[in-house]
Structures are given as structure tokens and as C-alpha cells.
PDB file of C-alpha atoms in Angstrom:
ATOM      1  CA  PHE W   1     -72.192-110.305   9.552  1.00 44.00           C
ATOM      2  CA  SER W   2     -68.658-109.424  11.063  1.00 45.00           C
ATOM      3  CA  PRO W   3     -67.764-105.352  10.652  1.00 45.00           C
ATOM      4  CA  LEU W   4     -65.143-106.766   8.735  1.00 39.00           C
ATOM      5  CA  THR W   5     -67.287-108.374   6.135  1.00 41.00           C
ATOM      6  CA  VAL W   6     -69.322-105.483   5.650  1.00 38.00           C
ATOM      7  CA  ILE W   7     -66.432-103.550   4.405  1.00 39.00           C
ATOM      8  CA  ALA W   8     -65.403-106.236   2.732  1.00 43.00           C
ATOM      9  CA  ILE W   9     -68.209-105.830   0.528  1.00 37.00           C
ATOM     10  CA  PRO W  10     -68.251-102.535  -0.631  1.00 44.00           C
ATOM     11  CA  CYS W  11     -64.264-102.974  -0.912  1.00 43.00           C
ATOM     12  CA  CYS W  12     -64.863-106.440  -3.499  1.00 42.00           C
ATOM     13  CA  TYR W  13     -67.294-104.022  -5.678  1.00 37.00           C
ATOM     14  CA  MET W  14     -64.923-101.297  -5.768  1.00 38.00           C
ATOM     15  CA  ALA W  15     -62.540-103.784  -7.767  1.00 40.00           C
ATOM     16  CA  SER W  16     -65.315-104.876  -9.116  1.00 37.00           C
ATOM     17  CA  PHE W  17     -65.842-101.102 -11.238  1.00 35.00           C
ATOM     18  CA  VAL W  18     -62.677 -99.960 -11.311  1.00 38.00           C
ATOM     19  CA  ARG W  19     -60.899-103.157 -13.171  1.00 37.00           C
ATOM     20  CA  SER W  20     -64.974-103.498 -14.916  1.00 36.00           C
ATOM     21  CA  ALA W  21     -63.520-100.145 -17.763  1.00 48.00           C
ATOM     22  CA  PRO W  22     -60.022-100.200 -17.819  1.00 53.00           C
ATOM     23  CA  LEU W  23     -57.798 -97.659 -19.968  1.00 54.00           C
ATOM     24  CA  PRO W  24     -57.101-100.153 -23.032  1.00 55.00           C
ATOM     25  CA  GLU W  25     -53.965-100.829 -23.623  1.00 62.00           C
ATOM     26  CA  LEU W  26     -52.499 -99.291 -27.174  1.00 63.00           C
ATOM     27  CA  PRO W  27     -49.108 -98.853 -27.857  1.00 63.00           C
ATOM     28  CA  GLY W  28     -47.804 -95.358 -28.162  1.00 61.00           C
ATOM     29  CA  VAL W  29     -50.016 -94.100 -24.511  1.00 71.00           C
ATOM     30  CA  ASN W  30     -48.448 -93.599 -20.898  1.00 79.00           C
ATOM     31  CA  ARG W  31     -50.960 -95.067 -19.062  1.00 80.00           C
ATOM     32  CA  THR W  32     -49.535 -93.769 -16.272  1.00 84.00           C
ATOM     33  CA  LEU W  33     -49.846 -90.153 -17.022  1.00 87.00           C
ATOM     34  CA  VAL W  34     -52.930 -90.547 -19.318  1.00 87.00           C
ATOM     35  CA  GLU W  35     -54.833 -91.422 -15.854  1.00 89.00           C
ATOM     36  CA  ASP W  36     -53.417 -89.405 -13.969  1.00 92.00           C
ATOM     37  CA  PRO W  37     -56.445 -86.423 -12.226  1.00 93.00           C
ATOM     38  CA  GLY W  38     -54.476 -83.414 -13.598  1.00 94.00           C
ATOM     39  CA  PHE W  39     -55.008 -85.211 -17.684  1.00 95.00           C
ATOM     40  CA  GLN W  40     -57.512 -86.772 -17.673  1.00 94.00           C
ATOM     41  CA  GLU W  41     -59.107 -82.840 -16.429  1.00 95.00           C
ATOM     42  CA  LEU W  42     -57.782 -81.726 -19.222  1.00 96.00           C
ATOM     43  CA  VAL W  43     -58.875 -84.439 -21.494  1.00 96.00           C
ATOM     44  CA  GLU W  44     -62.544 -83.755 -19.457  1.00 95.00           C
ATOM     45  CA  ARG W  45     -61.868 -79.997 -20.127  1.00 97.00           C
ATOM     46  CA  SER W  46     -60.678 -80.511 -24.044  1.00 97.00           C
ATOM     47  CA  HIS W  47     -64.514 -82.947 -25.047  1.00 96.00           C
ATOM     48  CA  SER W  48     -66.612 -80.323 -23.160  1.00 96.00           C
ATOM     49  CA  LEU W  49     -65.576 -77.725 -25.593  1.00 98.00           C
ATOM     50  CA  ILE W  50     -65.353 -79.637 -28.726  1.00 98.00           C
ATOM     51  CA  GLN W  51     -69.122 -80.962 -28.009  1.00 98.00           C
ATOM     52  CA  LYS W  52     -69.910 -77.375 -27.546  1.00 98.00           C
ATOM     53  CA  VAL W  53     -68.349 -76.182 -30.808  1.00 99.00           C
ATOM     54  CA  LEU W  54     -70.309 -78.505 -32.372  1.00 98.00           C
ATOM     55  CA  LEU W  55     -73.662 -77.634 -31.741  1.00 98.00           C
ATOM     56  CA  SER W  56     -73.065 -74.039 -31.869  1.00 98.00           C
ATOM     57  CA  ILE W  57     -71.925 -75.077 -35.819  1.00 99.00           C
ATOM     58  CA  PRO W  58     -75.744 -75.685 -36.635  1.00 98.00           C
ATOM     59  CA  GLU W  59     -75.969 -72.485 -35.429  1.00 98.00           C
ATOM     60  CA  ALA W  60     -73.558 -70.292 -36.374  1.00 98.00           C
ATOM     61  CA  HIS W  61     -73.921 -71.937 -40.650  1.00 98.00           C
ATOM     62  CA  LYS W  62     -77.604 -70.532 -40.064  1.00 98.00           C
ATOM     63  CA  SER W  63     -76.595 -67.322 -39.363  1.00 97.00           C
ATOM     64  CA  CYS W  64     -73.776 -67.403 -41.937  1.00 96.00           C
ATOM     65  CA  ILE W  65     -74.977 -69.108 -44.975  1.00 98.00           C
ATOM     66  CA  HIS W  66     -77.718 -68.110 -46.831  1.00 96.00           C
ATOM     67  CA  THR W  67     -77.272 -69.631 -50.332  1.00 95.00           C
ATOM     68  CA  GLU W  68     -80.206 -71.899 -50.403  1.00 94.00           C
ATOM     69  CA  THR W  69     -77.116 -75.081 -52.173  1.00 95.00           C
ATOM     70  CA  LEU W  70     -75.003 -74.758 -49.241  1.00 97.00           C
ATOM     71  CA  GLN W  71     -76.183 -77.225 -46.868  1.00 97.00           C
ATOM     72  CA  LEU W  72     -73.967 -77.487 -43.567  1.00 97.00           C
ATOM     73  CA  ASN W  73     -75.573 -82.139 -43.438  1.00 95.00           C
ATOM     74  CA  SER W  74     -74.988 -82.891 -47.894  1.00 95.00           C
ATOM     75  CA  ALA W  75     -73.877 -85.251 -49.459  1.00 94.00           C
ATOM     76  CA  GLU W  76     -73.385 -81.692 -52.479  1.00 94.00           C
ATOM     77  CA  ASN W  77     -70.566 -81.250 -50.344  1.00 96.00           C
ATOM     78  CA  ALA W  78     -67.852 -83.745 -51.655  1.00 93.00           C
ATOM     79  CA  LYS W  79     -67.896 -81.791 -55.038  1.00 93.00           C
ATOM     80  CA  LEU W  80     -67.193 -78.515 -53.470  1.00 96.00           C
ATOM     81  CA  VAL W  81     -63.781 -80.091 -52.994  1.00 94.00           C
ATOM     82  CA  VAL W  82     -62.145 -78.274 -56.995  1.00 95.00           C
ATOM     83  CA  MET W  83     -63.842 -74.863 -54.902  1.00 96.00           C
ATOM     84  CA  ALA W  84     -61.722 -75.223 -52.064  1.00 97.00           C
ATOM     85  CA  ALA W  85     -59.119 -75.956 -53.817  1.00 96.00           C
ATOM     86  CA  ASN W  86     -59.334 -73.323 -55.896  1.00 97.00           C
ATOM     87  CA  ILE W  87     -59.367 -70.632 -53.044  1.00 98.00           C
ATOM     88  CA  GLY W  88     -56.812 -72.194 -50.701  1.00 97.00           C
ATOM     89  CA  ILE W  89     -58.385 -73.611 -47.946  1.00 97.00           C
ATOM     90  CA  PRO W  90     -56.453 -76.156 -46.807  1.00 96.00           C
ATOM     91  CA  SER W  91     -57.714 -79.742 -45.981  1.00 96.00           C
ATOM     92  CA  ALA W  92     -57.785 -80.925 -41.429  1.00 97.00           C
ATOM     93  CA  PRO W  93     -55.319 -82.609 -39.941  1.00 96.00           C
ATOM     94  CA  VAL W  94     -55.676 -86.831 -40.497  1.00 96.00           C
ATOM     95  CA  LEU W  95     -56.806 -87.885 -36.845  1.00 96.00           C
ATOM     96  CA  LYS W  96     -55.949 -91.615 -36.472  1.00 90.00           C
ATOM     97  CA  VAL W  97     -55.788 -94.342 -33.571  1.00 84.00           C
ATOM     98  CA  VAL W  98     -52.979 -93.900 -31.434  1.00 85.00           C
ATOM     99  CA  SER W  99     -50.625 -96.440 -32.595  1.00 84.00           C
ATOM    100  CA  ASP W 100     -46.738 -97.062 -32.154  1.00 84.00           C
ATOM    101  CA  ASN W 101     -46.648 -94.918 -35.687  1.00 87.00           C
ATOM    102  CA  PHE W 102     -49.284 -92.624 -34.344  1.00 90.00           C
ATOM    103  CA  THR W 103     -48.519 -91.531 -30.725  1.00 90.00           C
ATOM    104  CA  LEU W 104     -50.055 -89.754 -28.396  1.00 92.00           C
ATOM    105  CA  GLU W 105     -47.927 -86.814 -28.612  1.00 92.00           C
ATOM    106  CA  THR W 106     -48.750 -86.922 -32.540  1.00 93.00           C
ATOM    107  CA  CYS W 107     -52.567 -87.403 -32.388  1.00 94.00           C
ATOM    108  CA  LEU W 108     -52.143 -84.099 -29.266  1.00 95.00           C
ATOM    109  CA  SER W 109     -50.300 -82.161 -32.345  1.00 94.00           C
ATOM    110  CA  ARG W 110     -52.438 -82.996 -34.896  1.00 96.00           C
ATOM    111  CA  MET W 111     -55.323 -81.938 -32.782  1.00 97.00           C
ATOM    112  CA  SER W 112     -53.555 -78.523 -32.333  1.00 96.00           C
ATOM    113  CA  GLU W 113     -52.602 -77.792 -36.038  1.00 96.00           C
ATOM    114  CA  GLY W 114     -56.458 -78.788 -36.578  1.00 97.00           C
ATOM    115  CA  ILE W 115     -58.101 -76.258 -34.956  1.00 98.00           C
ATOM    116  CA  GLN W 116     -54.862 -73.953 -35.472  1.00 97.00           C
ATOM    117  CA  LEU W 117     -56.430 -73.821 -38.909  1.00 97.00           C
ATOM    118  CA  HIS W 118     -60.051 -73.785 -38.616  1.00 98.00           C
ATOM    119  CA  ARG W 119     -59.269 -70.745 -36.596  1.00 98.00           C
ATOM    120  CA  ALA W 120     -57.200 -68.885 -38.505  1.00 97.00           C
ATOM    121  CA  LEU W 121     -59.578 -69.810 -41.674  1.00 98.00           C
ATOM    122  CA  LEU W 122     -62.964 -68.090 -39.344  1.00 98.00           C
ATOM    123  CA  SER W 123     -60.249 -65.156 -39.126  1.00 97.00           C
ATOM    124  CA  ALA W 124     -60.195 -65.100 -42.543  1.00 97.00           C
ATOM    125  CA  VAL W 125     -64.059 -64.995 -43.359  1.00 98.00           C
ATOM    126  CA  LEU W 126     -64.852 -62.541 -40.318  1.00 98.00           C
ATOM    127  CA  PRO W 127     -64.489 -59.285 -41.465  1.00 97.00           C
ATOM    128  CA  ARG W 128     -66.562 -60.121 -45.207  1.00 97.00           C
ATOM    129  CA  LEU W 129     -69.430 -61.399 -43.186  1.00 97.00           C
ATOM    130  CA  ASP W 130     -72.781 -59.428 -42.222  1.00 95.00           C
ATOM    131  CA  LYS W 131     -73.616 -61.816 -39.559  1.00 95.00           C
ATOM    132  CA  LYS W 132     -70.560 -62.259 -36.505  1.00 97.00           C
ATOM    133  CA  ASP W 133     -71.749 -62.998 -34.064  1.00 98.00           C
ATOM    134  CA  ARG W 134     -71.448 -66.724 -34.058  1.00 98.00           C
ATOM    135  CA  VAL W 135     -68.780 -66.964 -35.839  1.00 98.00           C
ATOM    136  CA  ASN W 136     -67.043 -65.109 -32.875  1.00 98.00           C
ATOM    137  CA  GLU W 137     -68.279 -67.252 -30.337  1.00 98.00           C
ATOM    138  CA  LEU W 138     -66.553 -70.766 -32.301  1.00 98.00           C
ATOM    139  CA  LEU W 139     -63.200 -68.556 -32.047  1.00 98.00           C
ATOM    140  CA  ALA W 140     -63.491 -67.988 -28.841  1.00 98.00           C
ATOM    141  CA  ASP W 141     -65.213 -71.253 -27.856  1.00 98.00           C
ATOM    142  CA  THR W 142     -61.104 -72.714 -29.994  1.00 98.00           C
ATOM    143  CA  ARG W 143     -59.110 -70.896 -28.644  1.00 97.00           C
ATOM    144  CA  ASP W 144     -60.249 -72.184 -25.355  1.00 98.00           C
ATOM    145  CA  LEU W 145     -59.746 -75.171 -26.875  1.00 98.00           C
ATOM    146  CA  LEU W 146     -56.653 -74.859 -27.832  1.00 96.00           C
ATOM    147  CA  VAL W 147     -55.455 -73.803 -24.585  1.00 96.00           C
ATOM    148  CA  GLN W 148     -56.153 -77.150 -22.858  1.00 97.00           C
ATOM    149  CA  ILE W 149     -54.573 -79.081 -25.554  1.00 97.00           C
ATOM    150  CA  HIS W 150     -51.557 -77.190 -25.619  1.00 95.00           C
ATOM    151  CA  LYS W 151     -51.700 -78.040 -21.587  1.00 95.00           C
ATOM    152  CA  MET W 152     -51.927 -81.496 -22.122  1.00 96.00           C
ATOM    153  CA  GLN W 153     -48.941 -81.232 -24.605  1.00 94.00           C
ATOM    154  CA  LYS W 154     -47.230 -80.086 -22.301  1.00 93.00           C
ATOM    155  CA  MET W 155     -47.513 -82.958 -20.226  1.00 93.00           C
ATOM    156  CA  VAL W 156     -47.172 -85.126 -22.355  1.00 91.00           C
ATOM    157  CA  GLN W 157     -43.534 -83.855 -23.730  1.00 87.00           C
ATOM    158  CA  GLY W 158     -42.627 -81.231 -20.913  1.00 82.00           C
ATOM    159  CA  GLU W 159     -41.708 -77.499 -21.105  1.00 71.00           C
ATOM    160  CA  SER W 160     -40.109 -78.382 -24.410  1.00 70.00           C
ATOM    161  CA  ALA W 161     -43.559 -79.218 -26.593  1.00 67.00           C
ATOM    162  CA  VAL W 162     -43.469 -76.895 -29.133  1.00 70.00           C
ATOM    163  CA  GLN W 163     -46.450 -75.426 -30.287  1.00 71.00           C
ATOM    164  CA  PRO W 164     -47.449 -75.019 -34.319  1.00 69.00           C
ATOM    165  CA  THR W 165     -47.273 -71.721 -36.091  1.00 78.00           C
ATOM    166  CA  PRO W 166     -50.520 -70.607 -37.237  1.00 75.00           C
ATOM    167  CA  PRO W 167     -51.259 -71.290 -40.418  1.00 80.00           C
ATOM    168  CA  ALA W 168     -50.725 -67.766 -42.777  1.00 84.00           C
ATOM    169  CA  LEU W 169     -53.400 -68.152 -44.865  1.00 93.00           C
ATOM    170  CA  ASN W 170     -54.027 -66.700 -48.432  1.00 93.00           C
ATOM    171  CA  LEU W 171     -57.959 -67.016 -49.403  1.00 97.00           C
ATOM    172  CA  ARG W 172     -58.814 -66.026 -52.996  1.00 97.00           C
ATOM    173  CA  LEU W 173     -62.202 -64.484 -51.701  1.00 97.00           C
ATOM    174  CA  PRO W 174     -63.210 -61.982 -55.234  1.00 97.00           C
ATOM    175  CA  GLY W 175     -66.608 -62.480 -54.277  1.00 97.00           C
ATOM    176  CA  GLU W 176     -69.913 -63.181 -52.014  1.00 97.00           C
ATOM    177  CA  TYR W 177     -70.222 -66.355 -52.882  1.00 97.00           C
ATOM    178  CA  GLU W 178     -66.729 -66.991 -52.829  1.00 97.00           C
ATOM    179  CA  VAL W 179     -67.082 -66.137 -49.136  1.00 98.00           C
ATOM    180  CA  GLN W 180     -70.708 -67.792 -48.738  1.00 98.00           C
ATOM    181  CA  VAL W 181     -68.370 -71.149 -49.721  1.00 98.00           C
ATOM    182  CA  ALA W 182     -64.940 -70.578 -47.217  1.00 98.00           C
ATOM    183  CA  THR W 183     -66.963 -70.177 -44.681  1.00 98.00           C
ATOM    184  CA  HIS W 184     -69.691 -72.900 -45.772  1.00 99.00           C
ATOM    185  CA  LEU W 185     -66.500 -74.823 -46.433  1.00 98.00           C
ATOM    186  CA  THR W 186     -65.198 -74.752 -42.773  1.00 98.00           C
ATOM    187  CA  LEU W 187     -68.006 -75.477 -41.292  1.00 99.00           C
ATOM    188  CA  VAL W 188     -68.154 -78.619 -42.528  1.00 98.00           C
ATOM    189  CA  GLN W 189     -65.023 -79.061 -42.058  1.00 98.00           C
ATOM    190  CA  LEU W 190     -63.988 -78.520 -38.778  1.00 99.00           C
ATOM    191  CA  GLN W 191     -67.426 -80.235 -37.554  1.00 98.00           C
ATOM    192  CA  SER W 192     -65.919 -83.635 -39.483  1.00 98.00           C
ATOM    193  CA  PHE W 193     -63.070 -82.458 -38.021  1.00 98.00           C
ATOM    194  CA  GLY W 194     -64.666 -82.089 -33.714  1.00 98.00           C
ATOM    195  CA  GLN W 195     -66.163 -85.234 -34.042  1.00 98.00           C
ATOM    196  CA  ASP W 196     -62.686 -87.383 -34.999  1.00 97.00           C
ATOM    197  CA  MET W 197     -61.135 -85.246 -32.268  1.00 97.00           C
ATOM    198  CA  VAL W 198     -64.070 -86.585 -29.800  1.00 96.00           C
ATOM    199  CA  ARG W 199     -63.803 -89.913 -31.108  1.00 94.00           C
ATOM    200  CA  SER W 200     -59.850 -89.519 -30.186  1.00 94.00           C
ATOM    201  CA  LEU W 201     -60.758 -87.961 -26.694  1.00 94.00           C
ATOM    202  CA  ARG W 202     -62.952 -90.209 -25.243  1.00 91.00           C
ATOM    203  CA  ILE W 203     -60.409 -93.129 -25.997  1.00 87.00           C
ATOM    204  CA  PHE W 204     -58.062 -92.061 -23.091  1.00 83.00           C
ATOM    205  CA  TYR W 205     -61.220 -90.095 -20.998  1.00 82.00           C
ATOM    206  CA  ARG W 206     -62.614 -91.906 -17.586  1.00 73.00           C
ATOM    207  CA  PRO W 207     -64.872 -90.138 -15.762  1.00 70.00           C
ATOM    208  CA  SER W 208     -63.792 -88.036 -12.400  1.00 58.00           C
ATOM    209  CA  SER W 209     -66.291 -90.661 -10.241  1.00 45.00           C
ATOM    210  CA  GLN W 210     -64.423 -93.972 -11.451  1.00 49.00           C
ATOM    211  CA  LEU W 211     -60.845 -92.638 -10.880  1.00 45.00           C
ATOM    212  CA  HIS W 212     -61.887 -91.567  -7.220  1.00 44.00           C
ATOM    213  CA  LEU W 213     -62.917 -95.364  -6.596  1.00 43.00           C
ATOM    214  CA  LYS W 214     -59.680 -96.725  -7.947  1.00 44.00           C
ATOM    215  CA  GLU W 215     -58.298 -93.904  -5.599  1.00 45.00           C
ATOM    216  CA  LEU W 216     -60.514 -95.768  -2.792  1.00 43.00           C
ATOM    217  CA  TYR W 217     -59.524 -98.939  -3.695  1.00 42.00           C
ATOM    218  CA  ASN W 218     -55.569 -98.450  -4.344  1.00 46.00           C
ATOM    219  CA  ALA W 219     -55.355 -97.121  -0.703  1.00 45.00           C
ATOM    220  CA  HIS W 220     -57.610 -99.712   0.429  1.00 42.00           C
ATOM    221  CA  LEU W 221     -55.125-102.008  -0.760  1.00 45.00           C
ATOM    222  CA  VAL W 222     -52.054 -99.767   0.845  1.00 45.00           C
ATOM    223  CA  LYS W 223     -53.219 -99.880   4.766  1.00 46.00           C
ATOM    224  CA  GLN W 224     -53.753-103.442   4.479  1.00 48.00           C
TER     225      GLN W 224
END
């Protein structure tokens, strides 16, 4: 093999790898922006933080909820919808597949609204809980997650990005059982919303190793 052949082989593999998993063409998405290393770093941080939140929810539930009928992953949770309304727990914003009618800007806005909602709910029940450590950890992680989401919003919308106002809640918690139900439903809803966030973030996530190979391949093309 000539030296040129040796160089060409890895470049071919590099091209194949870069093209093997391109960012899908999605309406409502600025592909150049999404593939920007700075944006990808924020996506990766957000993904790691929401995964951490999801892993922490079962322990938080176990530490706070001592009512045996309230189980985190139970079909019975659907029957508590009326009680959720009576207590005053709002539904989480809906996350959809990004499209012309549900743009990246809208998706990030819904993520921000959802995280702020659940932070407000956790903060509302916190003073009434006997064990607060796990919920405080969730509040810290969701705060850090919110920072990453807001940074992505600024990249998409510029400095004009308007952050949603934290919701004003007036939960009706006359007794211990209502506190238990409110905490339980907040964690159940946060778990579901977090899982939707993971699915949404994965659409935009490109592993750093793949982005690095793409940069090397593009640099090789420029030199030719």
C-alpha cells in the first residue's frame, strides 16, 4: 500500500461512520444549530441531569411516602386524577415530536415550564414532609437542569428568549393524607415528564466522539 492509500482508508471509514447516523431531518429544527458543539454539550448535560432525576425519584418516593396504597409505578395512580384536581395539582406540559407545528423553540419552552412546575410542587410540599433530604436533592438537580434548558433556549432564540414565570400554586393540603397524595402524584408526574424529556433530548443528541470524527472528516475535505 502507498502512504496515500493508508491515509485514504481511515478517511473512508470516517466518512462511513459520520454518515451512518446523521441527525434526522426534522421540521422545525435548525440542523446547523443543533449540531453546534456548544448546543450538543448542553443537550448532553441536560440528558445526564434528567437521567439522574429519574434515578433519584424512587428513593425520594420511598423516603417520603409511607401510605402503603400509594405506589410509584401502579395502575391505581390513574384513579387519583380527581383528587389531584381537588388538591390543585396542574397537569404537566405535553411534549411532542418536533415538527413545523411543534418547533424546537416550543419543545424547550415546554421543558422549562414542566421543570418549573414540578419544582414549584416539590417546594410546596417540602415544609410538610418529615424527611426532606431526597426532595432537596431533586430540587437541586432540577435547578441545574433548568439552567441548561435556559442556555439552550438562548442559543435558539437569542438574548430575547423569555423565561416562563414560575407557576403560582395554591395547593389544598388540609391533612397528612393530602400531603402524601400531593407528594406522590408530583413524583409520579415528574417521572413521566422526565421520561418524555429523555425521548425528546435523544432526538438532538449526537455523541461527542461522532461530532469529533465529523470535524476531522470535514477538515480532510477542506485540505483536498
